[in-house]
Amino acid sequence: MGLFFEHENLSICNYIRRKRGEEMRIPLSKPDISQDEIKAVKEVLETDTLSIGPKIKEFESEICKYVGVKNAIAVNSGTSALHILVRSLGIKEGDEVITTPYSFIASSNCLLFEKAKPVFVDIEPDFLGMDLNKVEDKISEKTKALLVVDVFGQPFNIEKAIEIAQKNELFVIDDACEALGGEWNGKKVGSLTHSTFSFYPNKQITTAEGGVVVTNDDLIAELCKSYRSQGRALTGTWLVHERLGFNYRMSELHAALGIVQLRKIDKILQRRAQIAKKYNELLENIDGVKTPIIAPEVTKMSWFVYVIQLDEKIDRDSVINYLDKEGVKTKPYFTPIHLQPFYRRDFGFKLGDFPVAEKVGNSSLALPFFNKITDEEKEYVCEKIKEAIEANG
């Protein structure tokens, strides 16, 4: 106990390892679960309702209040949220949707589920979002929507995206699965267009598995509610199915977890901002490392992951291997979608199609990033990055 109080800001296991001269063990991510969340889930288990109950409605209501929207439809994953939103907008086979190749694969797969075609636009190199200056050249008579992504939690320029979309009579879908709580020019991510959030364990808040659609359009909300639950009629006789739907429901257990987590969101975002700031300071003088650049219009960053870019002369894979041997878990974030094996095979994409996304994808490296990472652990990570780069040179 004395050790805990003397070094309360440190991970005890890693502190002991350091004192013994042993290597640290630092994971890439770790959920932040307390007795509050455990109690909330336990209370649901003591009821007779584990699905389609009051916790779902409460969680959706709290999401609406937080984001500032009329409707929230909770589902079992961010991918499911994207899928039912795409379907509810009527995007179908033969339609095209302009999007980014630099994202988690779900942001394009959700289009393929409906046999629509993702049309990629390269990214801009600093903020890593789709380059809106290149969008209008890709618009055709088949284009039905723009699907933008708030990469790594950085709010996208949604105002400009909406302006382009309105000019061309297109929908805007904001894949905000990584950006809950972020703000662009003082406006919450998800408040201006149809959007989705994800609550996977490495996200800012978690429901273990889960996601949500948010929208101010009541008709879209009604369709999403029907699609998530086997296409059931929202009013009328049970077991009446008005349309082809899916089993994408979120359980009461997951919703209860989300309610407690959402109450902590402001403190969580503040803590993650502090962690990112410390990383910026520690990495500032390490040659060959580019730290994240945040757009000036971002009035609140929602740090999902902390991703650096290494100089192209540095062999990133050897750095990853070096860090792994030293107990530091890292991963490349992201491999561009168009270079994923089945996209290359089925659509004929190749190296050189989107050079900025490819360059960033080849150099990016996600560092350990979670609420309870300690200063000592961050310092160790950066020490080992420096060593890895020096060994690489």
mmCIF file of C-alpha atoms in Angstrom:
data_model
loop_
_atom_site.group_PDB
_atom_site.id
_atom_site.type_symbol
_atom_site.label_atom_id
_atom_site.label_comp_id
_atom_site.label_asym_id
_atom_site.label_seq_id
_atom_site.Cartn_x
_atom_site.Cartn_y
_atom_site.Cartn_z
ATOM 1 C CA MET A 1 0.000 0.000 0.000
ATOM 2 C CA GLY A 2 2.856 2.338 0.801
ATOM 3 C CA LEU A 3 4.246 1.755 -2.677
ATOM 4 C CA PHE A 4 0.892 2.720 -4.196
ATOM 5 C CA PHE A 5 0.611 6.011 -2.332
ATOM 6 C CA GLU A 6 4.235 6.962 -2.904
ATOM 7 C CA HIS A 7 3.982 6.317 -6.638
ATOM 8 C CA GLU A 8 0.243 6.674 -7.263
ATOM 9 C CA ASN A 9 0.795 8.214 -10.708
ATOM 10 C CA LEU A 10 2.677 5.147 -11.944
ATOM 11 C CA SER A 11 1.606 1.718 -13.149
ATOM 12 C CA ILE A 12 2.653 -0.454 -10.201
ATOM 13 C CA CYS A 13 3.730 -3.420 -12.293
ATOM 14 C CA ASN A 14 5.853 -1.278 -14.567
ATOM 15 C CA TYR A 15 7.256 0.647 -11.605
ATOM 16 C CA ILE A 16 8.420 -2.611 -10.018
ATOM 17 C CA ARG A 17 9.894 -3.767 -13.315
ATOM 18 C CA ARG A 18 11.870 -0.538 -13.678
ATOM 19 C CA LYS A 19 13.180 -0.813 -10.127
ATOM 20 C CA ARG A 20 14.350 -4.345 -10.908
ATOM 21 C CA GLY A 21 15.917 -3.258 -14.161
ATOM 22 C CA GLU A 22 13.399 -5.243 -16.174
ATOM 23 C CA GLU A 23 11.686 -4.019 -19.317
ATOM 24 C CA MET A 24 8.297 -2.326 -19.234
ATOM 25 C CA ARG A 25 5.162 -3.846 -20.765
ATOM 26 C CA ILE A 26 2.990 -1.158 -22.338
ATOM 27 C CA PRO A 27 -0.062 -2.128 -24.420
ATOM 28 C CA LEU A 28 -1.311 -0.115 -27.371
ATOM 29 C CA SER A 29 -4.653 0.533 -25.693
ATOM 30 C CA LYS A 30 -6.601 -0.370 -22.582
ATOM 31 C CA PRO A 31 -10.243 0.262 -21.627
ATOM 32 C CA ASP A 32 -10.885 2.411 -18.547
ATOM 33 C CA ILE A 33 -13.452 0.459 -16.524
ATOM 34 C CA SER A 34 -14.249 1.193 -12.875
ATOM 35 C CA GLN A 35 -16.571 -0.243 -10.242
ATOM 36 C CA ASP A 36 -19.238 2.197 -11.483
ATOM 37 C CA GLU A 37 -19.462 0.410 -14.826
ATOM 38 C CA ILE A 38 -19.344 -3.032 -13.189
ATOM 39 C CA LYS A 39 -22.162 -2.054 -10.839
ATOM 40 C CA ALA A 40 -24.304 -0.749 -13.713
ATOM 41 C CA VAL A 41 -23.913 -3.951 -15.725
ATOM 42 C CA LYS A 42 -24.571 -6.089 -12.641
ATOM 43 C CA GLU A 43 -27.800 -4.194 -11.978
ATOM 44 C CA VAL A 44 -29.037 -5.051 -15.466
ATOM 45 C CA LEU A 45 -28.162 -8.717 -14.933
ATOM 46 C CA GLU A 46 -30.377 -8.681 -11.864
ATOM 47 C CA THR A 47 -33.400 -7.632 -13.950
ATOM 48 C CA ASP A 48 -35.551 -9.612 -16.369
ATOM 49 C CA THR A 49 -34.658 -7.388 -19.355
ATOM 50 C CA LEU A 50 -31.360 -7.922 -21.147
ATOM 51 C CA SER A 51 -32.402 -6.545 -24.552
ATOM 52 C CA ILE A 52 -34.895 -4.032 -26.016
ATOM 53 C CA GLY A 53 -35.350 -2.299 -22.687
ATOM 54 C CA PRO A 54 -35.036 1.031 -20.853
ATOM 55 C CA LYS A 55 -31.235 1.252 -20.841
ATOM 56 C CA ILE A 56 -31.101 1.512 -24.630
ATOM 57 C CA LYS A 57 -33.556 4.409 -24.573
ATOM 58 C CA GLU A 58 -31.659 6.115 -21.761
ATOM 59 C CA PHE A 59 -28.328 5.754 -23.554
ATOM 60 C CA GLU A 60 -29.781 7.089 -26.797
ATOM 61 C CA SER A 61 -31.317 10.030 -24.945
ATOM 62 C CA GLU A 62 -27.993 10.891 -23.303
ATOM 63 C CA ILE A 63 -26.183 10.687 -26.652
ATOM 64 C CA CYS A 64 -28.740 13.093 -28.144
ATOM 65 C CA LYS A 65 -28.194 15.586 -25.329
ATOM 66 C CA TYR A 66 -24.423 15.346 -25.539
ATOM 67 C CA VAL A 67 -24.098 15.644 -29.319
ATOM 68 C CA GLY A 68 -27.009 18.071 -29.715
ATOM 69 C CA VAL A 69 -29.242 16.087 -32.087
ATOM 70 C CA LYS A 70 -32.863 14.922 -32.196
ATOM 71 C CA ASN A 71 -32.283 11.209 -32.743
ATOM 72 C CA ALA A 72 -29.816 8.506 -31.740
ATOM 73 C CA ILE A 73 -30.097 4.850 -32.752
ATOM 74 C CA ALA A 74 -27.816 2.538 -30.779
ATOM 75 C CA VAL A 75 -26.505 -0.603 -32.475
ATOM 76 C CA ASN A 76 -23.957 -3.351 -31.924
ATOM 77 C CA SER A 77 -21.007 -1.689 -33.702
ATOM 78 C CA GLY A 78 -19.857 1.388 -35.562
ATOM 79 C CA THR A 79 -19.817 -0.687 -38.744
ATOM 80 C CA SER A 80 -23.481 -1.586 -38.251
ATOM 81 C CA ALA A 81 -24.267 2.088 -37.671
ATOM 82 C CA LEU A 82 -22.651 3.020 -40.972
ATOM 83 C CA HIS A 83 -24.422 0.220 -42.799
ATOM 84 C CA ILE A 84 -27.963 1.049 -41.698
ATOM 85 C CA LEU A 85 -27.346 4.742 -42.300
ATOM 86 C CA VAL A 86 -26.210 4.068 -45.872
ATOM 87 C CA ARG A 87 -29.263 1.865 -46.440
ATOM 88 C CA SER A 88 -31.652 4.388 -44.843
ATOM 89 C CA LEU A 89 -30.395 7.079 -47.229
ATOM 90 C CA GLY A 90 -31.401 4.867 -50.153
ATOM 91 C CA ILE A 91 -27.875 4.334 -51.449
ATOM 92 C CA LYS A 92 -27.984 1.231 -53.619
ATOM 93 C CA GLU A 93 -26.363 -0.810 -56.365
ATOM 94 C CA GLY A 94 -24.901 1.385 -59.101
ATOM 95 C CA ASP A 95 -24.617 4.464 -56.875
ATOM 96 C CA GLU A 96 -21.280 6.084 -56.096
ATOM 97 C CA VAL A 97 -20.119 7.623 -52.843
ATOM 98 C CA ILE A 98 -17.019 9.800 -52.652
ATOM 99 C CA THR A 99 -14.851 8.960 -49.661
ATOM 100 C CA THR A 100 -11.304 8.615 -48.354
ATOM 101 C CA PRO A 101 -8.898 5.703 -48.773
ATOM 102 C CA TYR A 102 -7.186 6.596 -45.470
ATOM 103 C CA SER A 103 -9.523 5.149 -42.881
ATOM 104 C CA PHE A 104 -10.570 1.974 -41.120
ATOM 105 C CA ILE A 105 -11.988 -0.356 -43.752
ATOM 106 C CA ALA A 106 -15.587 -0.162 -42.456
ATOM 107 C CA SER A 107 -16.060 3.320 -43.902
ATOM 108 C CA SER A 108 -15.912 1.805 -47.399
ATOM 109 C CA ASN A 109 -17.213 -1.680 -46.695
ATOM 110 C CA CYS A 110 -20.521 -0.182 -45.569
ATOM 111 C CA LEU A 111 -21.003 0.940 -49.177
ATOM 112 C CA LEU A 112 -20.116 -2.440 -50.606
ATOM 113 C CA PHE A 113 -22.737 -4.066 -48.380
ATOM 114 C CA GLU A 114 -25.299 -2.199 -50.493
ATOM 115 C CA LYS A 115 -23.372 -2.823 -53.735
ATOM 116 C CA ALA A 116 -22.582 0.874 -54.081
ATOM 117 C CA LYS A 117 -19.163 1.952 -55.296
ATOM 118 C CA PRO A 118 -16.668 3.855 -53.126
ATOM 119 C CA VAL A 119 -14.917 6.544 -55.174
ATOM 120 C CA PHE A 120 -11.724 7.500 -53.411
ATOM 121 C CA VAL A 121 -10.208 10.962 -53.159
ATOM 122 C CA ASP A 122 -6.668 11.365 -51.854
ATOM 123 C CA ILE A 123 -6.040 13.049 -48.508
ATOM 124 C CA GLU A 124 -4.249 16.246 -47.638
ATOM 125 C CA PRO A 125 -0.932 15.601 -45.851
ATOM 126 C CA ASP A 126 -1.251 17.495 -42.580
ATOM 127 C CA PHE A 127 -4.720 16.858 -41.163
ATOM 128 C CA LEU A 128 -5.123 13.533 -43.023
ATOM 129 C CA GLY A 129 -8.739 14.016 -44.079
ATOM 130 C CA MET A 130 -10.121 13.742 -47.601
ATOM 131 C CA ASP A 131 -8.866 16.631 -49.737
ATOM 132 C CA LEU A 132 -12.057 18.584 -50.419
ATOM 133 C CA ASN A 133 -10.355 20.551 -53.181
ATOM 134 C CA LYS A 134 -10.290 17.357 -55.232
ATOM 135 C CA VAL A 135 -13.851 16.218 -54.569
ATOM 136 C CA GLU A 136 -15.825 18.006 -57.279
ATOM 137 C CA ASP A 137 -13.667 16.489 -60.016
ATOM 138 C CA LYS A 138 -14.936 13.066 -58.899
ATOM 139 C CA ILE A 139 -18.639 13.911 -58.847
ATOM 140 C CA SER A 140 -20.671 12.179 -61.563
ATOM 141 C CA GLU A 141 -24.349 11.584 -62.305
ATOM 142 C CA LYS A 142 -24.030 8.404 -60.219
ATOM 143 C CA THR A 143 -22.728 10.189 -57.124
ATOM 144 C CA LYS A 144 -25.194 10.103 -54.237
ATOM 145 C CA ALA A 145 -23.152 11.148 -51.200
ATOM 146 C CA LEU A 146 -19.915 12.271 -49.611
ATOM 147 C CA LEU A 147 -18.707 10.055 -46.787
ATOM 148 C CA VAL A 148 -16.118 11.883 -44.717
ATOM 149 C CA VAL A 149 -14.050 10.544 -41.823
ATOM 150 C CA ASP A 150 -12.834 12.312 -38.681
ATOM 151 C CA VAL A 151 -9.463 10.575 -38.732
ATOM 152 C CA PHE A 152 -7.916 9.740 -35.344
ATOM 153 C CA GLY A 153 -10.489 11.960 -33.621
ATOM 154 C CA GLN A 154 -9.690 15.160 -35.511
ATOM 155 C CA PRO A 155 -12.940 16.876 -36.601
ATOM 156 C CA PHE A 156 -13.250 17.134 -40.371
ATOM 157 C CA ASN A 157 -14.172 20.358 -42.180
ATOM 158 C CA ILE A 158 -17.811 19.347 -42.212
ATOM 159 C CA GLU A 159 -19.024 22.841 -43.086
ATOM 160 C CA LYS A 160 -17.186 22.809 -46.412
ATOM 161 C CA ALA A 161 -18.272 19.227 -47.088
ATOM 162 C CA ILE A 162 -21.920 20.218 -46.565
ATOM 163 C CA GLU A 163 -21.476 23.244 -48.840
ATOM 164 C CA ILE A 164 -20.131 21.039 -51.661
ATOM 165 C CA ALA A 165 -22.882 18.481 -51.093
ATOM 166 C CA GLN A 166 -25.713 21.014 -51.141
ATOM 167 C CA LYS A 167 -24.355 22.554 -54.334
ATOM 168 C CA ASN A 168 -24.438 19.114 -55.973
ATOM 169 C CA GLU A 169 -27.568 17.734 -54.257
ATOM 170 C CA LEU A 170 -25.716 15.029 -52.348
ATOM 171 C CA PHE A 171 -26.046 13.502 -48.892
ATOM 172 C CA VAL A 172 -23.243 13.898 -46.365
ATOM 173 C CA ILE A 173 -22.337 11.006 -44.073
ATOM 174 C CA ASP A 174 -19.873 11.759 -41.291
ATOM 175 C CA ASP A 175 -18.035 8.672 -40.100
ATOM 176 C CA ALA A 176 -17.264 10.161 -36.696
ATOM 177 C CA CYS A 177 -16.604 6.772 -35.130
ATOM 178 C CA GLU A 178 -13.255 8.047 -33.817
ATOM 179 C CA ALA A 179 -14.297 11.558 -32.790
ATOM 180 C CA LEU A 180 -16.985 11.644 -30.084
ATOM 181 C CA GLY A 181 -16.830 15.016 -28.332
ATOM 182 C CA GLY A 182 -14.734 16.791 -30.926
ATOM 183 C CA GLU A 183 -15.696 20.258 -32.150
ATOM 184 C CA TRP A 184 -15.170 22.137 -35.416
ATOM 185 C CA ASN A 185 -15.587 25.910 -35.050
ATOM 186 C CA GLY A 186 -17.368 25.311 -31.754
ATOM 187 C CA LYS A 187 -19.878 22.832 -33.207
ATOM 188 C CA LYS A 188 -19.968 19.281 -31.944
ATOM 189 C CA VAL A 189 -18.976 16.526 -34.329
ATOM 190 C CA GLY A 190 -22.142 14.748 -35.388
ATOM 191 C CA SER A 191 -24.463 17.690 -34.892
ATOM 192 C CA LEU A 192 -24.591 19.004 -38.466
ATOM 193 C CA THR A 193 -25.275 15.937 -40.606
ATOM 194 C CA HIS A 194 -26.050 12.218 -40.472
ATOM 195 C CA SER A 195 -23.226 10.721 -38.407
ATOM 196 C CA THR A 196 -22.004 7.598 -36.654
ATOM 197 C CA PHE A 197 -19.947 6.879 -33.532
ATOM 198 C CA SER A 198 -18.244 3.706 -32.352
ATOM 199 C CA PHE A 199 -17.718 2.414 -28.826
ATOM 200 C CA TYR A 200 -15.123 -0.298 -29.350
ATOM 201 C CA PRO A 201 -12.813 -0.851 -26.307
ATOM 202 C CA ASN A 202 -10.042 1.397 -27.661
ATOM 203 C CA LYS A 203 -12.399 4.347 -28.243
ATOM 204 C CA GLN A 204 -12.800 7.362 -25.971
ATOM 205 C CA ILE A 205 -15.755 5.666 -24.282
ATOM 206 C CA THR A 206 -16.685 2.036 -24.693
ATOM 207 C CA THR A 207 -19.721 -0.215 -24.560
ATOM 208 C CA ALA A 208 -17.390 -3.200 -25.207
ATOM 209 C CA GLU A 209 -18.901 -3.489 -28.689
ATOM 210 C CA GLY A 210 -21.326 -0.902 -29.979
ATOM 211 C CA GLY A 211 -22.105 2.104 -32.114
ATOM 212 C CA VAL A 212 -24.773 4.702 -32.770
ATOM 213 C CA VAL A 213 -26.321 6.661 -35.630
ATOM 214 C CA VAL A 214 -27.152 10.296 -34.876
ATOM 215 C CA THR A 215 -29.383 12.420 -37.093
ATOM 216 C CA ASN A 216 -31.826 15.321 -37.026
ATOM 217 C CA ASP A 217 -33.931 13.670 -39.741
ATOM 218 C CA ASP A 218 -36.872 11.832 -38.166
ATOM 219 C CA LEU A 219 -37.550 9.670 -41.229
ATOM 220 C CA ILE A 220 -33.932 8.475 -41.409
ATOM 221 C CA ALA A 221 -34.060 7.746 -37.692
ATOM 222 C CA GLU A 222 -37.222 5.662 -38.082
ATOM 223 C CA LEU A 223 -35.684 3.661 -40.916
ATOM 224 C CA CYS A 224 -32.498 3.057 -38.915
ATOM 225 C CA LYS A 225 -34.534 1.789 -35.970
ATOM 226 C CA SER A 226 -36.371 -0.623 -38.241
ATOM 227 C CA TYR A 227 -33.248 -1.839 -40.070
ATOM 228 C CA ARG A 228 -31.368 -2.533 -36.829
ATOM 229 C CA SER A 229 -34.119 -4.901 -35.664
ATOM 230 C CA GLN A 230 -34.930 -7.230 -38.567
ATOM 231 C CA GLY A 231 -36.894 -4.594 -40.474
ATOM 232 C CA ARG A 232 -39.669 -4.665 -37.921
ATOM 233 C CA ALA A 233 -42.538 -2.233 -38.013
ATOM 234 C CA LEU A 234 -42.017 0.408 -35.344
ATOM 235 C CA THR A 235 -45.725 0.563 -34.642
ATOM 236 C CA GLY A 236 -48.042 -2.364 -35.058
ATOM 237 C CA THR A 237 -48.051 -6.060 -34.455
ATOM 238 C CA TRP A 238 -44.953 -7.835 -33.120
ATOM 239 C CA LEU A 239 -43.233 -10.056 -35.703
ATOM 240 C CA VAL A 240 -44.443 -7.923 -38.587
ATOM 241 C CA HIS A 241 -41.493 -7.056 -40.829
ATOM 242 C CA GLU A 242 -41.920 -4.196 -43.280
ATOM 243 C CA ARG A 243 -38.513 -4.447 -44.924
ATOM 244 C CA LEU A 244 -35.347 -6.524 -45.062
ATOM 245 C CA GLY A 245 -33.422 -5.724 -41.914
ATOM 246 C CA PHE A 246 -30.631 -6.996 -39.675
ATOM 247 C CA ASN A 247 -30.010 -8.052 -36.122
ATOM 248 C CA TYR A 248 -27.846 -5.068 -35.197
ATOM 249 C CA ARG A 249 -29.387 -4.342 -31.796
ATOM 250 C CA MET A 250 -27.339 -3.199 -28.799
ATOM 251 C CA SER A 251 -28.045 -5.105 -25.587
ATOM 252 C CA GLU A 252 -29.125 -3.579 -22.272
ATOM 253 C CA LEU A 253 -25.775 -4.600 -20.775
ATOM 254 C CA HIS A 254 -23.807 -2.658 -23.357
ATOM 255 C CA ALA A 255 -26.095 0.353 -23.038
ATOM 256 C CA ALA A 256 -25.726 0.388 -19.235
ATOM 257 C CA LEU A 257 -21.952 0.403 -19.649
ATOM 258 C CA GLY A 258 -22.223 3.248 -22.159
ATOM 259 C CA ILE A 259 -24.390 5.396 -19.881
ATOM 260 C CA VAL A 260 -21.763 5.358 -17.144
ATOM 261 C CA GLN A 261 -18.914 5.925 -19.591
ATOM 262 C CA LEU A 262 -20.679 8.880 -21.232
ATOM 263 C CA ARG A 263 -20.977 10.632 -17.861
ATOM 264 C CA LYS A 264 -17.167 10.684 -17.767
ATOM 265 C CA ILE A 265 -16.573 11.860 -21.330
ATOM 266 C CA ASP A 266 -15.425 15.396 -20.500
ATOM 267 C CA LYS A 267 -12.836 14.176 -18.010
ATOM 268 C CA ILE A 268 -11.742 11.458 -20.403
ATOM 269 C CA LEU A 269 -11.190 13.918 -23.260
ATOM 270 C CA GLN A 270 -9.314 16.262 -20.935
ATOM 271 C CA ARG A 271 -7.068 13.442 -19.778
ATOM 272 C CA ARG A 272 -6.376 12.253 -23.312
ATOM 273 C CA ALA A 273 -5.516 15.810 -24.374
ATOM 274 C CA GLN A 274 -2.980 15.952 -21.543
ATOM 275 C CA ILE A 275 -1.445 12.662 -22.676
ATOM 276 C CA ALA A 276 -1.169 13.906 -26.273
ATOM 277 C CA LYS A 277 0.419 17.157 -25.079
ATOM 278 C CA LYS A 278 3.011 15.236 -23.085
ATOM 279 C CA TYR A 279 3.822 13.050 -26.084
ATOM 280 C CA ASN A 280 4.236 16.189 -28.216
ATOM 281 C CA GLU A 281 6.742 17.565 -25.715
ATOM 282 C CA LEU A 282 8.700 14.321 -25.414
ATOM 283 C CA LEU A 283 8.899 13.758 -29.170
ATOM 284 C CA GLU A 284 9.612 17.354 -30.164
ATOM 285 C CA ASN A 285 13.388 16.970 -30.417
ATOM 286 C CA ILE A 286 13.574 13.450 -31.820
ATOM 287 C CA ASP A 287 14.802 13.620 -35.402
ATOM 288 C CA GLY A 288 12.684 11.839 -37.963
ATOM 289 C CA VAL A 289 9.401 12.090 -36.051
ATOM 290 C CA LYS A 290 6.417 14.182 -37.173
ATOM 291 C CA THR A 291 3.821 14.666 -34.452
ATOM 292 C CA PRO A 292 0.091 15.168 -35.180
ATOM 293 C CA ILE A 293 -0.948 18.509 -36.694
ATOM 294 C CA ILE A 294 -4.335 19.866 -35.635
ATOM 295 C CA ALA A 295 -6.344 22.214 -37.869
ATOM 296 C CA PRO A 296 -6.836 25.734 -36.442
ATOM 297 C CA GLU A 297 -10.631 25.397 -36.797
ATOM 298 C CA VAL A 298 -10.632 22.436 -34.408
ATOM 299 C CA THR A 299 -11.904 24.010 -31.199
ATOM 300 C CA LYS A 300 -11.863 20.658 -29.398
ATOM 301 C CA MET A 301 -9.814 17.662 -30.354
ATOM 302 C CA SER A 302 -11.146 14.234 -29.419
ATOM 303 C CA TRP A 303 -7.999 12.140 -29.173
ATOM 304 C CA PHE A 304 -8.743 8.573 -30.239
ATOM 305 C CA VAL A 305 -5.194 7.429 -30.936
ATOM 306 C CA TYR A 306 -1.846 9.197 -31.000
ATOM 307 C CA VAL A 307 -0.201 8.621 -34.379
ATOM 308 C CA ILE A 308 3.210 9.861 -35.450
ATOM 309 C CA GLN A 309 4.788 9.769 -38.890
ATOM 310 C CA LEU A 310 8.353 8.633 -39.371
ATOM 311 C CA ASP A 311 10.710 10.068 -41.947
ATOM 312 C CA GLU A 312 10.612 8.051 -45.170
ATOM 313 C CA LYS A 313 14.288 7.127 -44.676
ATOM 314 C CA ILE A 314 13.397 5.251 -41.497
ATOM 315 C CA ASP A 315 12.340 1.612 -41.784
ATOM 316 C CA ARG A 316 9.087 1.713 -39.830
ATOM 317 C CA ASP A 317 8.789 -2.076 -39.534
ATOM 318 C CA SER A 318 12.199 -2.340 -37.908
ATOM 319 C CA VAL A 319 11.156 0.388 -35.456
ATOM 320 C CA ILE A 320 7.988 -1.568 -34.639
ATOM 321 C CA ASN A 321 10.030 -4.736 -34.074
ATOM 322 C CA TYR A 322 12.557 -2.917 -31.874
ATOM 323 C CA LEU A 323 9.817 -1.402 -29.744
ATOM 324 C CA ASP A 324 8.041 -4.747 -29.443
ATOM 325 C CA LYS A 325 11.184 -6.362 -28.076
ATOM 326 C CA GLU A 326 11.395 -3.541 -25.534
ATOM 327 C CA GLY A 327 7.821 -4.130 -24.358
ATOM 328 C CA VAL A 328 6.173 -1.277 -26.290
ATOM 329 C CA LYS A 329 3.203 -2.225 -28.463
ATOM 330 C CA THR A 330 2.691 -0.095 -31.591
ATOM 331 C CA LYS A 331 0.850 -0.525 -34.867
ATOM 332 C CA PRO A 332 0.788 1.060 -38.330
ATOM 333 C CA TYR A 333 -2.327 3.255 -38.688
ATOM 334 C CA PHE A 334 -3.733 2.927 -41.371
ATOM 335 C CA THR A 335 -2.940 0.738 -44.325
ATOM 336 C CA PRO A 336 -4.917 2.593 -47.041
ATOM 337 C CA ILE A 337 -8.163 0.851 -47.927
ATOM 338 C CA HIS A 338 -7.454 0.700 -51.651
ATOM 339 C CA LEU A 339 -4.343 -1.393 -50.957
ATOM 340 C CA GLN A 340 -6.179 -3.990 -48.895
ATOM 341 C CA PRO A 341 -5.914 -7.356 -50.675
ATOM 342 C CA PHE A 342 -9.523 -7.766 -51.735
ATOM 343 C CA TYR A 343 -9.861 -4.137 -52.879
ATOM 344 C CA ARG A 344 -6.824 -4.606 -55.110
ATOM 345 C CA ARG A 345 -8.149 -7.920 -56.359
ATOM 346 C CA ASP A 346 -11.786 -6.913 -56.917
ATOM 347 C CA PHE A 347 -11.375 -3.290 -58.029
ATOM 348 C CA GLY A 348 -7.914 -3.219 -59.585
ATOM 349 C CA PHE A 349 -6.420 -0.608 -57.271
ATOM 350 C CA LYS A 350 -2.624 -0.397 -57.225
ATOM 351 C CA LEU A 351 0.283 1.417 -55.686
ATOM 352 C CA GLY A 352 0.438 5.010 -56.851
ATOM 353 C CA ASP A 353 -3.316 5.535 -57.134
ATOM 354 C CA PHE A 354 -3.465 7.793 -54.050
ATOM 355 C CA PRO A 355 0.115 8.800 -53.278
ATOM 356 C CA VAL A 356 -0.486 11.013 -50.240
ATOM 357 C CA ALA A 357 -2.531 8.360 -48.438
ATOM 358 C CA GLU A 358 0.085 5.771 -49.353
ATOM 359 C CA LYS A 359 2.970 7.895 -48.079
ATOM 360 C CA VAL A 360 1.197 8.571 -44.802
ATOM 361 C CA GLY A 361 0.141 4.945 -44.490
ATOM 362 C CA ASN A 362 3.730 3.772 -44.970
ATOM 363 C CA SER A 363 5.112 6.114 -42.305
ATOM 364 C CA SER A 364 2.402 6.227 -39.637
ATOM 365 C CA LEU A 365 2.830 4.625 -36.235
ATOM 366 C CA ALA A 366 0.271 4.525 -33.404
ATOM 367 C CA LEU A 367 1.805 4.752 -29.937
ATOM 368 C CA PRO A 368 0.418 3.386 -26.659
ATOM 369 C CA PHE A 369 -2.509 5.650 -25.793
ATOM 370 C CA PHE A 370 -5.063 5.093 -23.039
ATOM 371 C CA ASN A 371 -6.486 7.032 -20.122
ATOM 372 C CA LYS A 372 -4.281 5.589 -17.399
ATOM 373 C CA ILE A 373 -0.943 5.604 -19.162
ATOM 374 C CA THR A 374 1.571 7.187 -16.803
ATOM 375 C CA ASP A 375 4.218 9.850 -17.416
ATOM 376 C CA GLU A 376 6.897 7.244 -16.765
ATOM 377 C CA GLU A 377 5.406 4.966 -19.390
ATOM 378 C CA LYS A 378 5.194 7.780 -21.957
ATOM 379 C CA GLU A 379 8.808 8.700 -21.241
ATOM 380 C CA TYR A 380 9.839 5.079 -21.704
ATOM 381 C CA VAL A 381 7.970 4.875 -25.026
ATOM 382 C CA CYS A 382 9.732 7.961 -26.350
ATOM 383 C CA GLU A 383 13.134 6.827 -25.086
ATOM 384 C CA LYS A 384 12.703 3.591 -26.988
ATOM 385 C CA ILE A 385 11.511 5.386 -30.131
ATOM 386 C CA LYS A 386 14.692 7.446 -30.080
ATOM 387 C CA GLU A 387 16.787 4.323 -29.579
ATOM 388 C CA ALA A 388 14.967 2.525 -32.384
ATOM 389 C CA ILE A 389 15.533 5.386 -34.827
ATOM 390 C CA GLU A 390 19.203 5.645 -33.891
ATOM 391 C CA ALA A 391 19.619 1.901 -34.332
ATOM 392 C CA ASN A 392 17.865 2.179 -37.684
ATOM 393 C CA GLY A 393 20.257 4.839 -38.903
#
